[in-house]
Short mmCIF file of C-alpha atoms and ligand atoms in Angstrom, two decimals:
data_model
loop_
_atom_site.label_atom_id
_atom_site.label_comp_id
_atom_site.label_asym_id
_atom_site.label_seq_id
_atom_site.Cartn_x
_atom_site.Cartn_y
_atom_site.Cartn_z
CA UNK D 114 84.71 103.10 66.31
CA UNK D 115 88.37 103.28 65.52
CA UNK D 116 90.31 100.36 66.93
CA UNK D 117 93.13 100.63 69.30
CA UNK D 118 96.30 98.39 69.71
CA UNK D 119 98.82 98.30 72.78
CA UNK D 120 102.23 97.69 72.12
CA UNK D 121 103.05 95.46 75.14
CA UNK D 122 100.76 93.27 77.01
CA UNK D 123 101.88 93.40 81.00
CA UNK D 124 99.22 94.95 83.85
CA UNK D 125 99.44 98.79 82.20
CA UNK D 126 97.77 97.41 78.84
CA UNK D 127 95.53 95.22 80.90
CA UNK D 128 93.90 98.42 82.80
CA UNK D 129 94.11 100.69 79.45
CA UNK D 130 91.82 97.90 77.61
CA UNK D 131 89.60 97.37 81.07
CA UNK D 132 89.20 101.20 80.66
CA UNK D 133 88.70 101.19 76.79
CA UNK D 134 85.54 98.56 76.97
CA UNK D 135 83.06 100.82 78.30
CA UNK D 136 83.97 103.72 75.69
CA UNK D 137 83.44 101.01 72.74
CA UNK D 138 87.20 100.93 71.38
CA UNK D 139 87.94 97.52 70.31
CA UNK D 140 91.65 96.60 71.71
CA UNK D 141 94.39 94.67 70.32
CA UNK D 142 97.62 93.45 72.12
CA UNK D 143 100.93 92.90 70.84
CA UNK D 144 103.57 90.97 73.17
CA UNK D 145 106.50 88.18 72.82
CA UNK D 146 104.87 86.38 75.49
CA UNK D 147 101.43 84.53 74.68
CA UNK D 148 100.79 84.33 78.54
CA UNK D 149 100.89 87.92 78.63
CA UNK D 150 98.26 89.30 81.12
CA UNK D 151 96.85 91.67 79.13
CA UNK D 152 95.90 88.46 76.77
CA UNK D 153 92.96 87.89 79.71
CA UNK D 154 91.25 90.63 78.83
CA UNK D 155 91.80 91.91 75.15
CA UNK D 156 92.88 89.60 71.87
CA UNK D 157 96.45 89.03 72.24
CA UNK D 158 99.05 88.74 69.07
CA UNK D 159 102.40 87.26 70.17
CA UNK D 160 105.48 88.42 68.11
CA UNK D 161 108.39 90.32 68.75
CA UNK D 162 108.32 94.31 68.89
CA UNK D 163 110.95 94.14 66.37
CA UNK D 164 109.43 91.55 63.95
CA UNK D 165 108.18 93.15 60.61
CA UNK D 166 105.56 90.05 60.19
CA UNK D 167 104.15 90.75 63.72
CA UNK D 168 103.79 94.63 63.45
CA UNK D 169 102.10 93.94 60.09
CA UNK D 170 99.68 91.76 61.57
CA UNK D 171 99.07 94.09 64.24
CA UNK D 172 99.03 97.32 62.16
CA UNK D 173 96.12 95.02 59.89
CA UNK D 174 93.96 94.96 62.89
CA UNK D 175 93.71 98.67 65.05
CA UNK D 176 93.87 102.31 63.27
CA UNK D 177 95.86 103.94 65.84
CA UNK D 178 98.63 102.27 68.39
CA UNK D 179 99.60 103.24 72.18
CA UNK D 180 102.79 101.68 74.46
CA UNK D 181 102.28 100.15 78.05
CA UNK D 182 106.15 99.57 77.34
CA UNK D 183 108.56 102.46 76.11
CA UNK D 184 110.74 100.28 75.07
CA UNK D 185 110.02 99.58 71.83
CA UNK D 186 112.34 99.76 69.45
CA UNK D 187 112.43 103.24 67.12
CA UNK D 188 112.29 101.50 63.91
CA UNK D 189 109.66 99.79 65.28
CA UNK D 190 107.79 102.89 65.89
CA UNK D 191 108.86 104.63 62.86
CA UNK D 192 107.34 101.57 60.66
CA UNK D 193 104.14 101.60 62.23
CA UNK D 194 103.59 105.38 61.96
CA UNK D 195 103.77 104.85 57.93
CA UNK D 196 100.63 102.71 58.37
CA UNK D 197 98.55 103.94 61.23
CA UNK D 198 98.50 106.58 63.85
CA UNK D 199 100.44 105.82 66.87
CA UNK D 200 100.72 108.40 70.13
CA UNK D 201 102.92 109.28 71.83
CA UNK D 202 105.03 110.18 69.15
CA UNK D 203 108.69 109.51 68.06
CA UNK D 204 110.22 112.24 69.91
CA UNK D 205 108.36 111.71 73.11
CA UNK D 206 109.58 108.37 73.51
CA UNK D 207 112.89 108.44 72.23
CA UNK D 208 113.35 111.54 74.80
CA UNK D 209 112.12 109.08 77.49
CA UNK D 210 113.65 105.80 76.69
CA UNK D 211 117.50 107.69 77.09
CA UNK D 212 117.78 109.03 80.78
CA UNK D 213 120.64 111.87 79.07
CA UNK D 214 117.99 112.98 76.25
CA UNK D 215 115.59 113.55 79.05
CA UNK D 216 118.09 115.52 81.76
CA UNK D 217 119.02 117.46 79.29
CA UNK D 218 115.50 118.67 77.88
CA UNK D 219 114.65 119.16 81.43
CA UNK D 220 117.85 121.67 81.72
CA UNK D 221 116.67 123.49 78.46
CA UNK D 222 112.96 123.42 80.06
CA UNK D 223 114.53 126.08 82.81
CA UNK D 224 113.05 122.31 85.03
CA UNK D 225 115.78 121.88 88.17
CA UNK D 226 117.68 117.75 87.89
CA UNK D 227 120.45 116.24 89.99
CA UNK D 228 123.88 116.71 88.95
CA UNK D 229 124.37 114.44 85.89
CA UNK D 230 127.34 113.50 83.36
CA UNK D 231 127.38 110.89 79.88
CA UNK D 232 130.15 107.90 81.22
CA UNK D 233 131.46 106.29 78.43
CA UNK D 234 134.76 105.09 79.87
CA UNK D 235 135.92 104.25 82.80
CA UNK D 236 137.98 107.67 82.94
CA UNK D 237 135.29 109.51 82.05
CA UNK D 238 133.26 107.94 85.28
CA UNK D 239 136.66 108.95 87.72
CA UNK D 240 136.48 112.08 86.21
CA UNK D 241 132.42 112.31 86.93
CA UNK D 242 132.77 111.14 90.22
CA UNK D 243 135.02 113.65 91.09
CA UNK D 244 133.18 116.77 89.76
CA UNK D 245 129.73 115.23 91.08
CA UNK D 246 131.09 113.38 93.92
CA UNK D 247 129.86 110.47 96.26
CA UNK D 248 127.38 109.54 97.48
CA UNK D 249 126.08 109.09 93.57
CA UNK D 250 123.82 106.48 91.27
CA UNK D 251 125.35 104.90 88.23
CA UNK D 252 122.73 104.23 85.66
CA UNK D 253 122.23 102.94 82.43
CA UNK D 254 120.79 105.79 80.22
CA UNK D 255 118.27 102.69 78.58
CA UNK D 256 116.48 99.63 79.56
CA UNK D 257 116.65 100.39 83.24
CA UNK D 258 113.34 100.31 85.32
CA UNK D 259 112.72 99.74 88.69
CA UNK D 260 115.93 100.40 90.20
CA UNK D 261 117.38 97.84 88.10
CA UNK D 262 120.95 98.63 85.78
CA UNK D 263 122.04 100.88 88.77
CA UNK D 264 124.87 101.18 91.15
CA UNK D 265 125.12 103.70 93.94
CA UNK D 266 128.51 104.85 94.85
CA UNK D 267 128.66 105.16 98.79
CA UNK D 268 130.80 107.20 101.12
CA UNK D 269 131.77 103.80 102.60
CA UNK D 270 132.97 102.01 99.33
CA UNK D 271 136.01 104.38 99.67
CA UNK D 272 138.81 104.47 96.81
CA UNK D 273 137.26 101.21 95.39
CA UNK D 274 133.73 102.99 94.16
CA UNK D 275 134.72 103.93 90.72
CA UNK D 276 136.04 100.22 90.00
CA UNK D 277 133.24 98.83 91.60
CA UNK D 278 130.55 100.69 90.21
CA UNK D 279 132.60 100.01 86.70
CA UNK D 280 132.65 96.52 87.28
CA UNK D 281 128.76 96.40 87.92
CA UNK D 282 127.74 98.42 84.90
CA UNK D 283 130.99 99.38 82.81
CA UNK D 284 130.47 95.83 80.56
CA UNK D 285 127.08 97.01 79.54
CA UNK D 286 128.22 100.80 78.32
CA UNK D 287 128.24 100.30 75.24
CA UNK D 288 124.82 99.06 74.66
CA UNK D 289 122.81 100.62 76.75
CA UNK D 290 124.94 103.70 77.59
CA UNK D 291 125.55 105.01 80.91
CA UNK D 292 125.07 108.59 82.85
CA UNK D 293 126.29 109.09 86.71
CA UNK D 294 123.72 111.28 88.56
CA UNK D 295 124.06 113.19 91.93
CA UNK D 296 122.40 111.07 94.69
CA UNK D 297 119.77 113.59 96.08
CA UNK D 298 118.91 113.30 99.61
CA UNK D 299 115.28 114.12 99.16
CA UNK D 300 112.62 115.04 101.84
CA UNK D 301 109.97 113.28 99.88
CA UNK D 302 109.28 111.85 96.17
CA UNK D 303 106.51 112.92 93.96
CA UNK D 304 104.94 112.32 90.55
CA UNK D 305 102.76 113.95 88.39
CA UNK D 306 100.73 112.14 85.85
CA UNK D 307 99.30 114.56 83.37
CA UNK D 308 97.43 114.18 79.87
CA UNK D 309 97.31 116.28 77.05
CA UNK D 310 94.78 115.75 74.02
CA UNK D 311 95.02 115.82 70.26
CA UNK D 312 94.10 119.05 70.25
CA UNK D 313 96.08 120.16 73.13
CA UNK D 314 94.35 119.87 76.02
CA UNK D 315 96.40 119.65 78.90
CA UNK D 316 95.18 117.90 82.45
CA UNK D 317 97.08 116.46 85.49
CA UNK D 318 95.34 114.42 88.50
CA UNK D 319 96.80 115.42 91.90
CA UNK D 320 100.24 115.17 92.23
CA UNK D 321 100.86 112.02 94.06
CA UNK D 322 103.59 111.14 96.54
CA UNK D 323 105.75 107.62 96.20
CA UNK D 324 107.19 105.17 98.54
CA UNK D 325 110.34 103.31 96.95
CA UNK D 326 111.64 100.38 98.69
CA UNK D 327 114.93 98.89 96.46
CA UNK D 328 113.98 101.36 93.40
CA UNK D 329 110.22 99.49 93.06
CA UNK D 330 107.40 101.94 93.77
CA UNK D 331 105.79 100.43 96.78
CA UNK D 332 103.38 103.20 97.94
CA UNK D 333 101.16 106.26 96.88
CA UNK D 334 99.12 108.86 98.37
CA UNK D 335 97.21 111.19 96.85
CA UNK D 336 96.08 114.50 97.52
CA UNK D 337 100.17 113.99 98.28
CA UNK D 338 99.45 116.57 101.18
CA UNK D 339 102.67 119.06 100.42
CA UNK D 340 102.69 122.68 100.03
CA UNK D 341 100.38 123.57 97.09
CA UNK D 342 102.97 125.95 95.78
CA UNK D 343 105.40 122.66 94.95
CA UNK D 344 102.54 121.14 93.50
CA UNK D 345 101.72 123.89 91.49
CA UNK D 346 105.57 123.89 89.91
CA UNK D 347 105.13 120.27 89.47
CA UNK D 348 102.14 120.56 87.33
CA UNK D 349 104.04 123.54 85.36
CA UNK D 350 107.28 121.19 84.70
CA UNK D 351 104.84 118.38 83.84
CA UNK D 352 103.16 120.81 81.49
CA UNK D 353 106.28 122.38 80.04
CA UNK D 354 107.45 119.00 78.93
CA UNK D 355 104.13 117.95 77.76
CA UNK D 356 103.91 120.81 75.06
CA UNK D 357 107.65 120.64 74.26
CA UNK D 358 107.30 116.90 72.99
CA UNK D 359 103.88 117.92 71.56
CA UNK D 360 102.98 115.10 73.73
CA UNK D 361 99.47 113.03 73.18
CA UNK D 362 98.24 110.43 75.80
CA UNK D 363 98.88 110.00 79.51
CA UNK D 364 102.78 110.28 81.12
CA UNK D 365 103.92 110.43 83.71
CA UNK D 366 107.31 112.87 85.37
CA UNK D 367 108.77 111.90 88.82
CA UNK D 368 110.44 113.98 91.21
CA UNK D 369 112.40 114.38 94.39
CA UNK D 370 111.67 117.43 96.82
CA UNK D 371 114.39 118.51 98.82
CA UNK D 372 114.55 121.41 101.38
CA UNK D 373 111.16 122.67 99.31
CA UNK D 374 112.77 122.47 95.70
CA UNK D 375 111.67 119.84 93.05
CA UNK D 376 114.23 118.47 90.68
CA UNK D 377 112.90 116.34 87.80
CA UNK D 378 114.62 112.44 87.94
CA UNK D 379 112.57 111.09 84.63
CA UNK D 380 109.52 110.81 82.41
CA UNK D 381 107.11 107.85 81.95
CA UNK D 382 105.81 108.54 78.34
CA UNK D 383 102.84 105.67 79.39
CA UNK D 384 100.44 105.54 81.76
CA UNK D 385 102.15 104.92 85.22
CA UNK D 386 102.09 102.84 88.34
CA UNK D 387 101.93 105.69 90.76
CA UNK D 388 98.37 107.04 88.97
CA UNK D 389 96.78 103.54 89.58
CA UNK D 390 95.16 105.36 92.22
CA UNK D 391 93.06 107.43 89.65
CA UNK D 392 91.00 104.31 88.84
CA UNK D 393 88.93 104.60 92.13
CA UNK D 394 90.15 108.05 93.27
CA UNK D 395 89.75 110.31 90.77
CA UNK D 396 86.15 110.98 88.28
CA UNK D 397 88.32 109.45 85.47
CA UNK D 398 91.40 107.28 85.84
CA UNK D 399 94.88 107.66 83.84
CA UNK D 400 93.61 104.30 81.95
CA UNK D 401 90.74 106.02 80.53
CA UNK D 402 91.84 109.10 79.76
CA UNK D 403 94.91 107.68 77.86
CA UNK D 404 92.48 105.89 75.64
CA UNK D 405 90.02 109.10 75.38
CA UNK D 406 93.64 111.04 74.50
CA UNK D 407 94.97 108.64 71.38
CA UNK D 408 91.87 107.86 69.88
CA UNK D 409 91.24 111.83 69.82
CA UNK D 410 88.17 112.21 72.05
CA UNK D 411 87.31 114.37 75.23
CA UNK D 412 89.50 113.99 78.31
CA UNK D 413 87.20 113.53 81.25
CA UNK D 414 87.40 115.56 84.51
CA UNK D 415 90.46 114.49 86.44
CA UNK D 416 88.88 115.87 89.71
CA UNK D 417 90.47 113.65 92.79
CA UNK D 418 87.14 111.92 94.84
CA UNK D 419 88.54 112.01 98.26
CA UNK D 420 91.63 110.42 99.85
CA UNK D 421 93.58 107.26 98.28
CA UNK D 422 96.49 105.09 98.63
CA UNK D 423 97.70 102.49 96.39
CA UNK D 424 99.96 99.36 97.39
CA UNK D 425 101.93 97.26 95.26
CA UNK D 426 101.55 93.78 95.54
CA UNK D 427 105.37 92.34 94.75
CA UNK D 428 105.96 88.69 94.33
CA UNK D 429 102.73 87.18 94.95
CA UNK D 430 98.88 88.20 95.76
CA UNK D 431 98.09 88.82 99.94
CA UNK D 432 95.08 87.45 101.24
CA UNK D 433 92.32 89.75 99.64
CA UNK D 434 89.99 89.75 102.62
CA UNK D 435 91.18 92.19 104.78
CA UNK D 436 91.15 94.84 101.44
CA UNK D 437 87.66 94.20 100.06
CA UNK D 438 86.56 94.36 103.80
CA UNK D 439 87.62 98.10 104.19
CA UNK D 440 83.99 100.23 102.76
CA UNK D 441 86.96 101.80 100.73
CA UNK D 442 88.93 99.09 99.28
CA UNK D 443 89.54 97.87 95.65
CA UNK D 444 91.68 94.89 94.62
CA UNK D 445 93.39 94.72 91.09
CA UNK D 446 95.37 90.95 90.34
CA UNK D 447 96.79 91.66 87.49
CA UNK D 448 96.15 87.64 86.91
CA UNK D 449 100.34 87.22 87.01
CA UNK D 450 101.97 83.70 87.86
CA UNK D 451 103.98 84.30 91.19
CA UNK D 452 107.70 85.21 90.67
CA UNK D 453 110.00 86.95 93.30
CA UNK D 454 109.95 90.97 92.68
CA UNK D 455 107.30 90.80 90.14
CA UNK D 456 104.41 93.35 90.13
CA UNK D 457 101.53 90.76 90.68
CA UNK D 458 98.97 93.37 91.51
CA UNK D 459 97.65 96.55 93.77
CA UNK D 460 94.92 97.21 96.47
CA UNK D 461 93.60 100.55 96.51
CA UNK D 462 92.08 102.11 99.82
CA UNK D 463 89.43 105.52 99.27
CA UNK D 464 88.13 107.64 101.86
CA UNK D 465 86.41 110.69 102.47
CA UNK D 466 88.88 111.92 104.79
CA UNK D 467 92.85 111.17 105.71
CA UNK D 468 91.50 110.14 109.25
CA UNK D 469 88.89 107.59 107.80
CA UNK D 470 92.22 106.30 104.98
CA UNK D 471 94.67 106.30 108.04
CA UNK D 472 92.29 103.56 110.25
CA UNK D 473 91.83 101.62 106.63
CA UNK D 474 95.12 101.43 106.03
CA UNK D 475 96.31 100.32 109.72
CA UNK D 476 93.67 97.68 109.70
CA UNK D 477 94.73 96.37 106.11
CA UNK D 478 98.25 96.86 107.39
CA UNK D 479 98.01 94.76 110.60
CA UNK D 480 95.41 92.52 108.80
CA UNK D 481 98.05 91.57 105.93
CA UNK D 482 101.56 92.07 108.19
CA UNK D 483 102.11 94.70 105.66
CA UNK D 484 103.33 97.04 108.75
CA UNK D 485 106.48 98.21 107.34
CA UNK D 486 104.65 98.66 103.72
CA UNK D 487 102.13 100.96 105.03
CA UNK D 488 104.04 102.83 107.77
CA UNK D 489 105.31 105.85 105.71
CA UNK D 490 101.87 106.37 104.44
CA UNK D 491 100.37 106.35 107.64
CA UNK D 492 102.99 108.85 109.34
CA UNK D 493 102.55 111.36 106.29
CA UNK D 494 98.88 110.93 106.89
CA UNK D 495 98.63 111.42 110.54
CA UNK D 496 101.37 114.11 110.68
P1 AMP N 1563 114.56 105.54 88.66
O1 AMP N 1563 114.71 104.24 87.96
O2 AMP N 1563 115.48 106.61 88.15
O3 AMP N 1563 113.14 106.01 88.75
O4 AMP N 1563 115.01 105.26 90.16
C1 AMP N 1563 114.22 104.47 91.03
C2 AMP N 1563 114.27 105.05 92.43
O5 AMP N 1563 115.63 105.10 92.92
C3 AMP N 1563 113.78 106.49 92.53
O6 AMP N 1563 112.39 106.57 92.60
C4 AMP N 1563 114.47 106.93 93.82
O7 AMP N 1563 113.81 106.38 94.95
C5 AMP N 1563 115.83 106.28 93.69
N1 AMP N 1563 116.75 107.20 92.96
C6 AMP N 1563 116.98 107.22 91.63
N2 AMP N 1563 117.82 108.22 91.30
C7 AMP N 1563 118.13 108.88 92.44
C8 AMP N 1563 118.97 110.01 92.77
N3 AMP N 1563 119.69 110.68 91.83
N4 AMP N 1563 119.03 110.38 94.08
C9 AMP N 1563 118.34 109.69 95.03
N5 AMP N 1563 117.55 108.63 94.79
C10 AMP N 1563 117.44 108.22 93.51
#
């Protein structure tokens, strides 16, 4: 059996090498960290993503490479694909690592986004802001995740926005770049997590819907419960960008719905926090069929078993009792050291019906003091 090697070793390559045991695919891990988690369960090499002595050693060990991190540098990626096969390819992730590339092959997709403009100048940004207007989200087109290298221009900040949005971001412009995007007032946010094959096969698991508290995903719910219609144009966007990157593996494409219209806010060319759910929810999870995509064999069924919710465990691991109590209930510790904000791991409830997930959830909920966490699930699900 081919052997397969994960470019980044946090919780994403951690799952994808849990998933790849059973099928017999022999993982390897690259990361800068030795600690990495995905070290716990897979052979871990630690060197830089940039280091030519590193990717050599990796590229020695595994026929064909995957990302949990899009990150990676191009060159990187362009060396390795000389040696072995890697998926996703070049364009794919250099589409998704640059929130501008993206936008705009959404807009030549015919796919709805957010008002959006390139800032590279303060001028150009008081020039944005007044064609796009406040309220609006600074971001840097690279390296941002999780909310993080963004500013949002409020109503309230007055005359002093532009400077103070420049102020935040404006010293990192020319590194990372920077695009100013419409803030959308959605009615709900949604994701689709799709895979497409070697050959071409194309599948997508339920379209889930997302919780975000401070830009970190912090719930999902899937069947998402919204008018299949939406869902249906979600899984046609998620489709149209999958064959115009001639895309291989699982990704991911987030959305906001507003007044029943979907506008596209960015890809995830990697497997994704908001399919986690697809481990116990679905008759093959996003981990598994990302390894049965790159190494080039059959994708399994992504029929959705029931009713699940995922929550993200930030900062440091609840009390598991209450989770693995619920008949439904599956714990993940992604076996993290404790550090404010960090994704240390995810509980995952299952049931048959929303009725039987609502009464998990509240128990877990109450059970943890996790009110406020689960509360938006439980009013979508009840309503
Ligand atoms: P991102 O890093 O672009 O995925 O942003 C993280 C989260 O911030 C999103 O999931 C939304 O909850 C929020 N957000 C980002 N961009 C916008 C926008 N243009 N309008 C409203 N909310 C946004």
């Amino acid at each position: 059996m081919s052997r397969l090697g994960i470019l980044g070793g946090g919780q994403l390559a951690r799952m994808m090498a849990l998933a790849a045991a059973p099928l017999g695919v022999p993982v390897v891990v690259l990361d800068p960290s030795p600690g990495a988690c995905a070290g716990q369960v897979a052979p871990l090499l630690a060197g830089g993503f940039d280091e030519q002595a590193a990717l050599a050693r990796f590229a020695a060990r595994v026929d064909v490479a995957t990302f949990d991190f899009e990150n990676v540098p191009a060159t990187s990626g362009d060396w390795l694909r000389r040696h072995i096969v890697v998926h996703p390819g070049p364009d794919a992730l250099a589409t998704a690592q640059d929130r501008l590339a993206e936008k705009t092959l959404f807009r030549e997709l015919d796919i709805p986004v957010p008002a959006f403009a390139d800032i590279g100048s303060r001028e150009a940004l008081a020039a944005a802001v007044a064609d796009i207007g406040i309220p609006s989200i600074l971001k840097t087109r690279r390296l941002g995740y999780d909310g993080k290298g963004q500013f949002r221009l409020r109503p309230e900040m007055g005359g002093a926005a532009v400077d103070a949005a420049w102020d935040a971001l404006g010293p990192q412009a020319g590194r990372t770049g920077l695009i100013l995007e419409g803030f959308v007032p959605f009615d709900f946010e949604l994701s689709v997590i799709a895979v497409r094959g070697r050959d071409g096969a194309f599948r997508s698991w339920a379209p889930t819907r997302n919780w975000h508290v401070d830009g970190v995903l912090s719930a999902s719910l899937a069947p998402a419960g919204v008018d299949p219609e939406i869902e249906a144009e979600a899984v046609r966007y998620a489709r149209r960008i999958a064959e115009a990157l001639d895309y291989v593996g699982v990704f991911a494409l987030e959305l906001f719905c507003r007044d029943g219209r979907l506008l596209a806010n960015e890809i995830a060319p990697r497997v994704h926090n908001s399919g986690h759910w697809t481990v116990e929810g679905a008759e093959t999870s996003q981990f598994e069929n990302h390894v049965r995509a790159v190494m080039g064999l059959p994708l399994g069924s992504t029929a959705t078993r029931g009713h699940a919710c995922m929550l993200n465990w930030l900062g440091a691991m609840p009390d598991p009792g209450p989770v693995l109590s619920q008949p439904g209930g599956h714990w993940h510790d992604y076996g993290k050291s404790p550090r404010e904000g960090r994704k240390v791991g995810h509980a995952t409830l299952r049931a048959d019906s929303p009725a039987e997930l609502a009464a998990a959830l509240e128990a877990v909920g109450a059970a943890l003091d996790r009110r406020d966490q689960v509360a938006p699930v439980l009013g979508e699900l009840k309503s």
